[in-house]
Coordinates of C-alpha atoms and ligand atoms in Angstrom, one line a residue:
M779 CA -23.9 -50.3 -149.3
I780 CA -23.1 -46.7 -149.9
T781 CA -20.1 -44.7 -148.7
I782 CA -20.6 -41.1 -147.8
K783 CA -17.8 -38.5 -147.7
T784 CA -17.7 -36.6 -144.5
T785 CA -15.5 -34.1 -142.6
P786 CA -14.7 -34.7 -139.0
F787 CA -16.5 -32.7 -136.3
E788 CA -15.2 -32.4 -132.8
G789 CA -15.9 -36.0 -131.8
Q790 CA -16.1 -37.7 -128.5
K791 CA -14.1 -35.8 -126.0
P792 CA -14.0 -38.6 -123.5
G793 CA -16.4 -37.3 -120.9
T794 CA -17.6 -39.1 -117.7
S795 CA -20.2 -41.0 -119.7
G796 CA -19.9 -41.1 -123.6
L797 CA -20.7 -38.4 -126.1
R798 CA -23.2 -35.9 -124.7
K799 CA -24.2 -32.8 -126.7
S800 CA -27.2 -30.7 -127.5
V801 CA -29.8 -32.2 -129.9
K802 CA -29.0 -29.4 -132.3
T803 CA -25.4 -30.6 -132.4
F804 CA -26.4 -34.2 -133.1
Q805 CA -28.7 -32.9 -135.9
E806 CA -25.7 -31.4 -137.8
T807 CA -25.0 -33.3 -141.0
G808 CA -22.8 -36.3 -140.3
Y809 CA -22.3 -35.7 -136.6
L810 CA -23.9 -38.9 -135.2
E811 CA -22.6 -40.9 -138.3
N812 CA -19.0 -39.8 -137.7
F813 CA -19.1 -41.0 -134.1
V814 CA -20.9 -44.3 -135.0
Q815 CA -18.5 -45.0 -137.7
S816 CA -15.5 -44.2 -135.5
I817 CA -16.8 -46.9 -133.2
F818 CA -17.1 -49.5 -136.0
D819 CA -13.6 -48.5 -137.1
V820 CA -12.1 -49.1 -133.7
V821 CA -14.1 -52.0 -132.3
K822 CA -13.4 -54.5 -135.0
T823 CA -15.2 -57.4 -133.3
L824 CA -18.6 -55.7 -134.2
R825 CA -18.2 -56.9 -137.8
G826 CA -19.9 -60.3 -137.7
G827 CA -21.0 -59.7 -134.1
T828 CA -24.1 -58.8 -132.2
L829 CA -25.0 -55.3 -131.1
I830 CA -27.6 -54.2 -128.5
V831 CA -29.3 -50.9 -129.3
G832 CA -31.8 -48.8 -127.3
G833 CA -32.2 -45.5 -125.5
D834 CA -34.2 -43.7 -122.9
G835 CA -36.8 -42.5 -125.3
R836 CA -35.7 -38.9 -125.5
Y837 CA -36.2 -36.7 -128.5
Y838 CA -34.0 -37.9 -131.4
N839 CA -34.0 -41.5 -130.0
D840 CA -35.9 -43.0 -133.0
T841 CA -34.0 -41.0 -135.7
A842 CA -30.6 -42.1 -134.2
I843 CA -31.7 -45.7 -134.0
Q844 CA -32.7 -45.8 -137.7
T845 CA -29.3 -44.3 -138.6
I846 CA -27.5 -46.8 -136.4
L847 CA -29.4 -49.8 -138.0
R848 CA -28.5 -48.7 -141.5
M849 CA -24.8 -48.1 -140.6
S850 CA -24.6 -51.4 -138.6
S851 CA -25.8 -53.3 -141.6
A852 CA -23.4 -51.5 -143.9
N853 CA -20.5 -52.2 -141.4
G854 CA -21.2 -55.9 -141.4
V855 CA -22.8 -56.4 -138.0
A856 CA -24.6 -59.8 -138.0
H857 CA -27.4 -59.2 -135.6
V858 CA -28.8 -56.1 -133.8
I859 CA -31.2 -56.5 -130.9
V860 CA -33.4 -53.4 -130.4
G861 CA -35.8 -52.5 -127.6
K862 CA -39.5 -52.2 -128.6
D863 CA -40.2 -48.5 -129.4
G864 CA -36.4 -48.0 -129.2
L865 CA -36.5 -48.2 -125.3
F866 CA -33.8 -49.8 -123.2
S867 CA -32.6 -48.6 -119.8
T868 CA -28.9 -48.5 -119.4
P869 CA -28.8 -51.4 -117.0
A870 CA -31.1 -53.4 -119.4
V871 CA -28.5 -52.9 -122.2
S872 CA -25.7 -54.0 -119.9
A873 CA -27.6 -57.1 -118.9
L874 CA -28.6 -58.0 -122.5
I875 CA -25.0 -57.7 -123.7
R876 CA -24.0 -60.2 -121.1
Q877 CA -26.9 -62.5 -121.7
H878 CA -26.5 -62.6 -125.5
S879 CA -22.6 -62.6 -125.4
A880 CA -22.9 -59.6 -127.6
Q881 CA -19.8 -57.6 -128.8
G882 CA -21.2 -54.3 -127.5
G883 CA -24.1 -52.0 -127.1
L884 CA -25.1 -48.5 -127.9
V885 CA -27.1 -46.6 -125.3
L886 CA -28.8 -43.5 -126.6
S887 CA -29.2 -41.2 -123.6
A888 CA -28.0 -38.0 -122.0
S889 CA -29.0 -39.6 -118.7
H890 CA -30.2 -36.8 -116.3
N891 CA -29.8 -34.0 -118.8
P892 CA -33.0 -32.5 -120.1
G893 CA -34.5 -33.7 -123.3
G894 CA -36.6 -32.3 -126.2
P895 CA -35.5 -30.5 -129.4
D896 CA -33.8 -27.9 -127.2
G897 CA -32.4 -30.4 -124.8
D898 CA -29.5 -32.8 -124.9
F899 CA -28.8 -36.1 -126.6
G900 CA -26.1 -38.6 -126.0
I901 CA -24.6 -41.9 -127.1
K902 CA -22.4 -44.3 -125.2
F903 CA -20.7 -47.4 -126.3
N904 CA -20.6 -50.4 -123.9
S905 CA -18.1 -53.2 -124.4
D906 CA -18.6 -56.9 -124.4
N907 CA -18.5 -57.1 -120.6
G908 CA -21.6 -54.9 -120.5
G909 CA -19.8 -51.9 -119.1
P910 CA -18.9 -48.5 -120.4
A911 CA -16.0 -48.8 -122.8
P912 CA -12.7 -48.2 -120.9
V913 CA -10.7 -45.1 -121.5
S914 CA -8.3 -46.8 -123.9
V915 CA -11.3 -47.5 -126.2
T916 CA -13.0 -44.2 -125.8
D917 CA -9.6 -42.5 -126.5
A918 CA -9.2 -44.5 -129.6
I919 CA -12.8 -43.7 -130.8
F920 CA -12.1 -40.0 -130.1
A921 CA -8.8 -40.0 -132.1
R922 CA -10.6 -41.8 -135.0
S923 CA -13.5 -39.3 -135.0
L924 CA -10.9 -36.4 -135.6
E925 CA -9.6 -38.0 -138.8
I926 CA -12.6 -39.8 -140.2
S927 CA -13.3 -38.9 -143.9
E928 CA -16.2 -41.3 -144.8
Y929 CA -18.9 -43.5 -143.4
Q930 CA -20.8 -46.5 -144.6
T931 CA -24.6 -46.8 -144.6
R932 CA -27.5 -48.1 -146.7
Q933 CA -30.6 -46.8 -148.2
S934 CA -33.7 -48.4 -146.6
E935 CA -37.1 -47.6 -145.3
D936 CA -37.4 -46.8 -141.6
L937 CA -38.0 -49.9 -139.5
D938 CA -41.2 -49.9 -137.4
L939 CA -39.8 -50.1 -133.9
S940 CA -43.2 -50.7 -132.3
Q941 CA -43.6 -54.3 -133.6
I942 CA -41.8 -57.0 -131.7
G943 CA -40.3 -59.5 -134.1
K944 CA -37.5 -60.4 -136.5
S945 CA -36.5 -58.8 -139.8
N946 CA -33.5 -58.2 -142.0
L947 CA -31.7 -55.3 -143.4
A948 CA -29.5 -56.7 -146.2
D949 CA -27.6 -59.5 -144.5
M950 CA -28.1 -58.2 -141.0
K951 CA -30.7 -59.7 -138.6
I952 CA -32.7 -57.4 -136.6
T953 CA -34.7 -58.5 -133.5
I954 CA -37.1 -56.2 -131.7
I955 CA -37.7 -57.4 -128.2
D956 CA -39.8 -56.4 -125.3
S957 CA -37.6 -53.9 -123.4
V958 CA -38.6 -55.1 -119.9
T959 CA -39.1 -58.9 -119.6
D960 CA -35.5 -60.1 -119.5
Y961 CA -34.5 -57.4 -117.1
A962 CA -37.4 -58.2 -114.8
D963 CA -36.6 -61.9 -114.9
L964 CA -33.0 -61.1 -113.9
M965 CA -34.2 -59.1 -110.9
E966 CA -36.3 -62.1 -109.8
T967 CA -33.2 -64.2 -109.6
L968 CA -31.5 -61.7 -107.2
F969 CA -34.3 -60.7 -104.8
D970 CA -37.0 -62.5 -102.8
F971 CA -40.0 -61.4 -104.7
D972 CA -42.3 -63.6 -102.5
K973 CA -41.1 -61.9 -99.3
I974 CA -41.4 -58.4 -100.8
R975 CA -44.8 -59.2 -102.2
A976 CA -45.9 -60.3 -98.7
M977 CA -44.6 -57.1 -97.2
I978 CA -46.5 -55.1 -99.8
K979 CA -49.7 -56.9 -99.1
S980 CA -49.4 -56.6 -95.3
D981 CA -48.3 -53.1 -94.2
F982 CA -46.4 -51.1 -96.7
S983 CA -46.9 -48.0 -98.8
M984 CA -44.6 -46.5 -101.4
C985 CA -44.2 -43.9 -104.1
F986 CA -41.9 -44.4 -107.1
D987 CA -41.2 -41.6 -109.5
A988 CA -40.1 -42.6 -113.0
M989 CA -39.7 -38.9 -114.0
H990 CA -41.3 -39.5 -117.3
A991 CA -38.2 -41.4 -118.3
V992 CA -37.3 -44.9 -119.3
T993 CA -38.0 -46.7 -116.0
G994 CA -41.8 -46.2 -116.4
P995 CA -42.5 -49.5 -118.2
Y996 CA -40.0 -51.3 -116.0
A997 CA -41.6 -50.1 -112.9
R998 CA -45.0 -51.0 -114.0
E999 CA -43.9 -54.6 -114.8
I1000 CA -41.9 -55.2 -111.7
F1001 CA -43.6 -53.2 -109.0
H1002 CA -47.2 -53.4 -110.2
N1003 CA -47.6 -56.6 -112.2
R1004 CA -45.1 -58.8 -110.4
L1005 CA -45.1 -57.4 -106.8
G1006 CA -48.6 -56.1 -106.4
V1007 CA -47.9 -52.4 -105.8
N1008 CA -50.9 -50.3 -106.5
I1009 CA -50.5 -48.5 -109.8
D1010 CA -51.3 -45.1 -108.2
A1011 CA -48.1 -45.5 -106.1
L1012 CA -46.1 -45.2 -109.4
I1013 CA -45.9 -41.7 -110.7
N1014 CA -44.8 -40.2 -114.1
I1015 CA -44.5 -43.7 -115.6
I1016 CA -45.2 -42.7 -119.2
P1017 CA -41.9 -42.0 -121.0
L1018 CA -42.0 -38.7 -122.7
S1019 CA -39.5 -37.4 -125.3
D1020 CA -38.9 -34.2 -123.2
F1021 CA -39.5 -35.8 -119.9
G1022 CA -42.5 -33.5 -119.4
G1023 CA -40.2 -30.5 -119.6
G1024 CA -38.2 -31.5 -116.4
H1025 CA -34.7 -32.7 -115.8
P1026 CA -34.9 -36.5 -115.2
D1027 CA -32.5 -36.0 -112.4
P1028 CA -33.6 -37.5 -109.1
N1029 CA -32.5 -34.8 -106.6
P1030 CA -34.4 -32.5 -104.3
V1031 CA -34.8 -29.9 -107.0
Y1032 CA -35.9 -31.9 -110.0
A1033 CA -37.8 -34.6 -108.0
R1034 CA -39.5 -32.0 -105.9
T1035 CA -42.9 -33.7 -106.0
L1036 CA -41.5 -36.9 -104.6
F1037 CA -39.6 -35.1 -101.8
D1038 CA -42.7 -33.2 -100.9
T1039 CA -44.7 -36.4 -100.8
M1040 CA -42.1 -38.1 -98.6
F1041 CA -41.9 -35.2 -96.1
A1042 CA -45.7 -34.7 -95.7
D1043 CA -47.6 -36.0 -92.7
S1044 CA -49.3 -38.5 -94.9
A1045 CA -46.1 -39.8 -96.4
P1046 CA -45.8 -43.4 -97.5
K1047 CA -43.2 -45.6 -95.9
F1048 CA -40.9 -45.8 -98.9
G1049 CA -40.0 -43.5 -101.7
A1050 CA -37.7 -43.8 -104.7
A1051 CA -37.0 -42.4 -108.1
S1052 CA -34.7 -43.1 -111.1
D1053 CA -33.1 -40.9 -113.7
G1054 CA -33.5 -40.6 -117.6
D1055 CA -31.8 -43.8 -118.5
G1056 CA -32.7 -45.8 -115.4
D1057 CA -29.2 -46.2 -113.9
R1058 CA -29.6 -44.0 -110.9
N1059 CA -31.7 -44.2 -107.8
I1060 CA -32.6 -42.2 -104.8
I1061 CA -34.1 -43.7 -101.7
L1062 CA -36.4 -42.0 -99.2
G1063 CA -38.3 -43.0 -96.2
K1064 CA -41.0 -41.1 -94.4
G1065 CA -39.3 -37.8 -93.4
I1066 CA -35.8 -38.9 -94.5
F1067 CA -33.7 -38.8 -97.6
V1068 CA -31.0 -41.4 -97.6
S1069 CA -27.8 -39.9 -99.0
P1070 CA -26.6 -42.1 -101.9
S1071 CA -23.3 -42.6 -100.0
D1072 CA -25.2 -43.9 -97.0
S1073 CA -27.4 -46.0 -99.3
L1074 CA -24.2 -47.7 -100.6
A1075 CA -23.1 -48.3 -97.0
V1076 CA -26.4 -49.9 -96.0
I1077 CA -26.5 -52.0 -99.1
T1078 CA -22.9 -53.2 -98.4
A1079 CA -23.9 -54.1 -94.8
N1080 CA -27.1 -55.9 -95.7
A1081 CA -26.8 -57.3 -99.2
H1082 CA -26.5 -60.8 -97.7
L1083 CA -30.2 -60.6 -96.8
A1084 CA -31.1 -60.8 -100.5
P1085 CA -31.0 -64.3 -102.1
G1086 CA -28.6 -63.2 -104.9
Y1087 CA -25.9 -62.2 -102.3
K1088 CA -26.6 -64.7 -99.5
T1089 CA -23.0 -66.0 -99.5
G1090 CA -21.8 -62.5 -98.7
I1091 CA -19.9 -59.9 -100.7
K1092 CA -16.3 -60.0 -101.9
G1093 CA -15.6 -56.3 -101.7
V1094 CA -16.9 -52.9 -102.3
S1095 CA -15.8 -49.9 -104.4
R1096 CA -17.0 -46.3 -104.4
S1097 CA -16.1 -43.3 -106.6
M1098 CA -13.7 -40.9 -104.9
P1099 CA -16.1 -38.1 -104.1
T1100 CA -18.6 -40.6 -102.5
S1101 CA -18.5 -40.5 -98.7
R1102 CA -16.3 -43.1 -96.9
A1103 CA -19.3 -44.6 -95.0
A1104 CA -19.0 -47.8 -97.2
D1105 CA -15.4 -48.2 -96.2
R1106 CA -16.2 -48.4 -92.6
V1107 CA -18.7 -51.3 -93.3
A1108 CA -16.0 -53.0 -95.5
Q1109 CA -13.4 -52.7 -92.7
K1110 CA -15.7 -54.2 -90.2
M1111 CA -16.6 -57.1 -92.5
G1112 CA -13.0 -57.6 -93.4
V1113 CA -13.5 -57.3 -97.2
E1114 CA -11.5 -55.3 -99.7
Y1115 CA -12.6 -51.8 -100.6
F1116 CA -11.5 -49.4 -103.3
E1117 CA -11.8 -45.7 -104.2
T1118 CA -12.0 -45.1 -108.0
P1119 CA -12.4 -42.1 -110.1
T1120 CA -15.9 -40.8 -110.9
G1121 CA -17.6 -42.7 -113.7
W1122 CA -18.8 -46.3 -113.8
K1123 CA -16.1 -47.5 -116.3
Y1124 CA -13.6 -47.5 -113.4
F1125 CA -15.4 -50.3 -111.6
G1126 CA -15.3 -52.7 -114.6
N1127 CA -11.9 -54.2 -114.1
L1128 CA -12.6 -54.8 -110.3
L1129 CA -15.9 -56.4 -111.2
D1130 CA -14.5 -58.6 -114.0
A1131 CA -11.7 -59.7 -111.7
G1132 CA -14.1 -60.7 -108.9
R1133 CA -12.6 -58.3 -106.4
I1134 CA -15.9 -56.5 -105.7
T1135 CA -19.5 -57.3 -105.5
I1136 CA -21.0 -54.0 -104.8
C1137 CA -20.2 -50.5 -106.1
G1138 CA -21.6 -47.0 -105.9
E1139 CA -21.3 -43.3 -106.5
E1140 CA -22.5 -40.3 -104.5
S1141 CA -24.5 -39.2 -107.6
A1142 CA -27.1 -41.8 -106.8
G1143 CA -25.7 -44.8 -108.6
T1144 CA -25.4 -48.1 -107.0
S1145 CA -25.1 -51.6 -108.4
S1146 CA -23.5 -55.0 -108.2
D1147 CA -21.7 -57.5 -110.2
H1148 CA -24.9 -58.8 -111.8
I1149 CA -24.2 -56.3 -114.7
R1150 CA -21.5 -53.7 -115.5
E1151 CA -23.6 -50.6 -115.1
K1152 CA -25.3 -48.8 -112.2
D1153 CA -28.8 -50.0 -111.8
G1154 CA -31.5 -47.8 -110.4
L1155 CA -34.3 -50.4 -110.0
W1156 CA -31.9 -53.0 -108.6
A1157 CA -31.1 -50.5 -105.8
V1158 CA -34.8 -50.0 -105.1
L1159 CA -35.5 -53.7 -105.0
M1160 CA -32.5 -54.2 -102.8
W1161 CA -33.9 -51.7 -100.3
M1162 CA -37.3 -53.3 -100.5
N1163 CA -35.7 -56.8 -99.8
I1164 CA -33.8 -55.3 -96.9
L1165 CA -37.0 -53.7 -95.5
A1166 CA -38.9 -56.9 -95.9
E1167 CA -36.2 -58.8 -94.0
K1168 CA -35.5 -56.3 -91.2
R1169 CA -39.1 -55.3 -90.6
L1170 CA -37.8 -51.8 -89.7
N1171 CA -38.6 -48.6 -91.5
V1172 CA -36.1 -46.5 -93.4
M1173 CA -35.4 -44.1 -90.6
E1174 CA -34.9 -46.9 -88.1
I1175 CA -32.4 -48.6 -90.4
M1176 CA -30.5 -45.5 -90.9
R1177 CA -30.3 -44.8 -87.1
A1178 CA -29.2 -48.3 -86.4
H1179 CA -26.5 -48.0 -89.1
W1180 CA -25.1 -44.7 -87.8
S1181 CA -25.0 -45.9 -84.2
E1182 CA -23.0 -48.9 -85.3
Y1183 CA -20.6 -47.2 -87.7
G1184 CA -20.8 -43.5 -87.0
R1185 CA -22.2 -41.1 -89.5
N1186 CA -20.7 -39.5 -92.6
Y1187 CA -22.7 -36.4 -93.1
Y1188 CA -22.7 -35.7 -96.8
A1189 CA -23.8 -33.1 -99.4
R1190 CA -22.8 -32.2 -102.9
H1191 CA -23.1 -28.6 -104.0
D1192 CA -23.3 -28.0 -107.7
Y1193 CA -22.5 -24.7 -109.3
E1194 CA -24.1 -25.3 -112.7
G1195 CA -23.8 -23.3 -115.9
V1196 CA -20.8 -21.3 -114.7
D1197 CA -18.0 -19.8 -116.8
K1198 CA -15.7 -22.5 -117.8
D1199 CA -12.4 -20.5 -117.6
K1200 CA -13.4 -19.3 -114.1
A1201 CA -14.2 -22.7 -112.9
E1202 CA -11.1 -24.3 -114.3
A1203 CA -9.0 -21.4 -112.7
I1204 CA -10.5 -22.2 -109.3
V1205 CA -9.4 -25.8 -109.5
T1206 CA -5.9 -25.0 -110.9
D1207 CA -5.4 -22.3 -108.3
L1208 CA -6.2 -24.6 -105.4
M1209 CA -4.1 -27.3 -107.1
T1210 CA -1.0 -25.1 -107.0
R1211 CA -1.5 -24.5 -103.3
I1212 CA -1.9 -28.1 -102.4
P1213 CA 1.7 -28.7 -101.1
T1214 CA 1.1 -25.8 -98.5
L1215 CA -2.2 -27.0 -97.2
A1216 CA -1.4 -29.8 -94.8
G1217 CA -1.1 -28.5 -91.2
Q1218 CA -3.2 -25.4 -91.7
T1219 CA -5.9 -25.0 -89.0
F1220 CA -9.4 -23.6 -89.3
G1221 CA -11.3 -23.5 -86.1
A1222 CA -11.7 -27.1 -84.9
E1223 CA -10.4 -28.5 -88.2
T1224 CA -6.8 -29.1 -89.1
I1225 CA -5.9 -30.3 -92.7
S1226 CA -4.1 -33.6 -92.6
K1227 CA -3.7 -34.2 -96.3
A1228 CA -4.4 -32.6 -99.6
D1229 CA -3.9 -34.0 -103.1
S1230 CA -5.0 -34.2 -106.6
F1231 CA -6.6 -37.7 -106.9
S1232 CA -4.7 -40.1 -109.1
Y1233 CA -5.8 -43.7 -109.6
T1234 CA -3.8 -46.7 -110.6
D1235 CA -6.2 -49.6 -111.6
P1236 CA -5.1 -52.6 -109.4
V1237 CA -6.0 -55.0 -112.3
D1238 CA -4.4 -53.5 -115.4
N1239 CA -2.2 -50.8 -113.8
S1240 CA -3.7 -48.1 -116.1
V1241 CA -3.4 -44.7 -114.5
A1242 CA -6.0 -41.9 -114.4
N1243 CA -4.6 -38.5 -113.1
D1244 CA -6.1 -35.3 -111.9
Q1245 CA -9.6 -36.8 -111.0
G1246 CA -10.4 -34.1 -108.4
L1247 CA -8.9 -32.3 -105.5
R1248 CA -9.2 -33.9 -102.0
V1249 CA -8.7 -31.9 -98.8
E1250 CA -8.9 -34.1 -95.7
F1251 CA -9.0 -33.1 -92.0
E1252 CA -7.6 -34.9 -89.0
S1253 CA -11.3 -35.4 -87.8
G1254 CA -12.0 -37.7 -90.7
S1255 CA -13.9 -34.9 -92.5
R1256 CA -13.0 -33.7 -95.9
F1257 CA -14.1 -31.8 -99.0
V1258 CA -13.5 -32.6 -102.7
I1259 CA -13.7 -30.3 -105.7
R1260 CA -14.0 -31.3 -109.3
L1261 CA -15.4 -30.2 -112.6
S1262 CA -18.3 -32.2 -114.1
G1263 CA -17.6 -34.2 -117.2
T1264 CA -21.2 -34.6 -118.3
G1265 CA -22.6 -31.0 -118.6
T1266 CA -23.2 -29.4 -122.0
V1267 CA -23.6 -25.8 -121.0
G1268 CA -20.6 -23.8 -119.7
A1269 CA -19.1 -25.7 -116.8
T1270 CA -20.4 -27.3 -113.6
L1271 CA -18.2 -27.1 -110.5
R1272 CA -18.9 -29.7 -107.9
L1273 CA -18.1 -29.2 -104.2
Y1274 CA -18.5 -32.4 -102.2
L1275 CA -18.7 -32.1 -98.4
E1276 CA -18.2 -34.7 -95.8
K1277 CA -18.2 -34.6 -92.0
Y1278 CA -17.5 -37.6 -89.9
V1279 CA -19.0 -38.0 -86.4
P1280 CA -18.0 -41.2 -84.7
Q1281 CA -20.5 -43.5 -82.8
S1282 CA -19.6 -41.6 -79.7
G1283 CA -20.2 -38.2 -81.0
P1284 CA -23.4 -36.1 -80.9
L1285 CA -25.6 -36.8 -84.0
E1286 CA -27.1 -33.7 -85.6
D1287 CA -30.3 -34.0 -87.5
D1288 CA -29.7 -31.1 -89.8
V1289 CA -27.2 -32.3 -92.4
H1290 CA -26.5 -28.8 -93.8
K1291 CA -25.9 -27.4 -90.3
A1292 CA -23.5 -30.3 -89.6
L1293 CA -21.6 -29.6 -92.8
A1294 CA -21.5 -25.8 -92.5
P1295 CA -18.1 -25.6 -91.0
I1296 CA -16.5 -27.8 -93.8
E1297 CA -18.3 -25.7 -96.4
A1298 CA -17.0 -22.5 -94.9
I1299 CA -13.4 -23.8 -95.1
A1300 CA -13.8 -24.9 -98.7
I1301 CA -15.2 -21.5 -99.6
E1302 CA -12.4 -19.6 -97.8
L1303 CA -9.7 -21.7 -99.4
T1304 CA -11.1 -21.4 -103.0
D1305 CA -13.0 -18.1 -102.8
L1306 CA -15.3 -19.8 -105.3
K1307 CA -18.5 -17.8 -104.6
N1308 CA -16.7 -14.5 -105.4
K1309 CA -14.8 -15.9 -108.2
L1310 CA -18.0 -17.4 -109.9
D1311 CA -20.2 -14.5 -108.7
R1312 CA -22.7 -17.1 -107.2
Q1313 CA -23.9 -16.6 -103.7
K1314 CA -25.2 -20.2 -103.5
P1315 CA -25.1 -23.5 -105.4
S1316 CA -27.7 -24.2 -108.1
V1317 CA -28.4 -27.7 -106.7
I1318 CA -27.7 -29.3 -103.3
S1319 CA -28.0 -33.0 -103.2
Ligands
VG1_1691 C1 -21.9 -37.4 -113.2 C2 -21.8 -38.0 -111.8 C3 -21.0 -39.3 -111.9 C4 -21.7 -40.2 -113.0 C5 -21.9 -39.5 -114.2 C6 -22.7 -40.3 -115.2 O1 -20.7 -37.1 -113.7 O2 -21.2 -37.2 -110.9 O3 -21.0 -39.9 -110.7 O4 -21.0 -41.4 -113.1 O5 -22.6 -38.3 -114.1 O6 -24.0 -40.7 -114.7 P1 -20.0 -35.6 -113.6 O7 -18.7 -35.8 -114.4 O8 -21.0 -34.7 -114.3 O9 -19.8 -35.4 -112.2 V1 -25.2 -41.0 -115.8 O10 -26.7 -41.3 -114.9 O11 -25.2 -39.6 -116.6 O12 -24.7 -42.3 -116.6
CO1692 CO1 -28.1 -42.0 -115.8

């Protein structure tokens, strides 16, 4: 073992999802090492324990894994399980931590951020429940990274990550496993593969876009090998270290090909895509994009159709900016529902306590208590199981849902790469005016309530303050504004718009037209277009 002196860099500012910086920053001497050593210093159970390691295959994945293996051995980890070629999706890591009763996992990914030498890299520590480490742990890791003065490593040859098998690094066992099999097996326990296979054989067509990211090999095994989907229906399934130059972010801008396919006359019946690390999903039907908030509501209402959920669900949780469509389903079903801050870590306690079965975020993340992460392919399979049971197409399912529950029109407007100070000023400025907002009227809308979202965890009573500003209207509509915690360039301001139309109201086909009045109020109250000098958002999803 060798000990190397180091000086602390700015470490993990607890963001929404781990440490995420440019590749160039991660290449600075000691940067990754400082962060990894800080984890070992804080999470003492890793000494003598098992650690799961893998990433989304982006540039620097292999280098980082070799560093982590040497440091794990020097820090007394007993066993590291690595994915073949260094690949694991985020949900696969979560599943493996639970399956192997591991003490934790390291996910190497910057999720939907672009990759390549000029792109981003990231690392996230997941705890022994399989979920993103809670704030108390990420805060402690951050504090440690600011004072660290040395790290432990070993000198060794690089390990060949392409060979499945067992080896040793000093006293530490290393097992390289196939990245896909265990995860695919888990999916077979939750969904009716026979029924889905029969649907695919009879009268079904689909397009799945892996965006040259980690879900490619998973999609090939699950959809093609196990379910019989034609391989041509799976696009961009070869993982590339720069994702083919794109952002592996499944939204109308970056998954343009898929959207074009699904809105063409010759569109298949079902479309889906996942992001860089495989934890997100989008769902489309012929001529329709299902907003992730609606997808959460539909899954909540129909999960019992899948074998893994046939006894019903205990409850549902959504992140605060996610539309309240799922709440309406939960109310009708008589199960608990929760509103948590943005980021999957806030679902962990509710899942561990058995209070919820399903959870989701507007940013295209949905999952259940089978793991402690969002799970892109799980959501796609859940939809396929629902389609196979209901024998309706996606459009028909959505129309039936809205006519039963009313419709929460929804869109997120992202202003990316804007000046950080200006973006922060917009939020602070509205925050100071919050006490004066209730009662103000704008055309047909009157503000009923405005606040800065604060969350008290019902399980451990921990508090998270200032998680975004909510402005609600008497009509049941609202907007939310918050700053992204995952960007690496400047700041990203997110404006979330939601308009509720009850069962009785007239449904509008054009989502953006339906939301225009709410957007106009948000712009008037914040003056954000002028203040940011942007006439329109960079991405609407
Ligand atoms: C975004 C999403 C959030 C998600 C997070 C991590 O965070 O809005 O819902 O949990 O990314 O997702 P932010 O702070 O930029 O809004 V992933 O796929 O990067 O793990
Ligand atoms: Co992701």
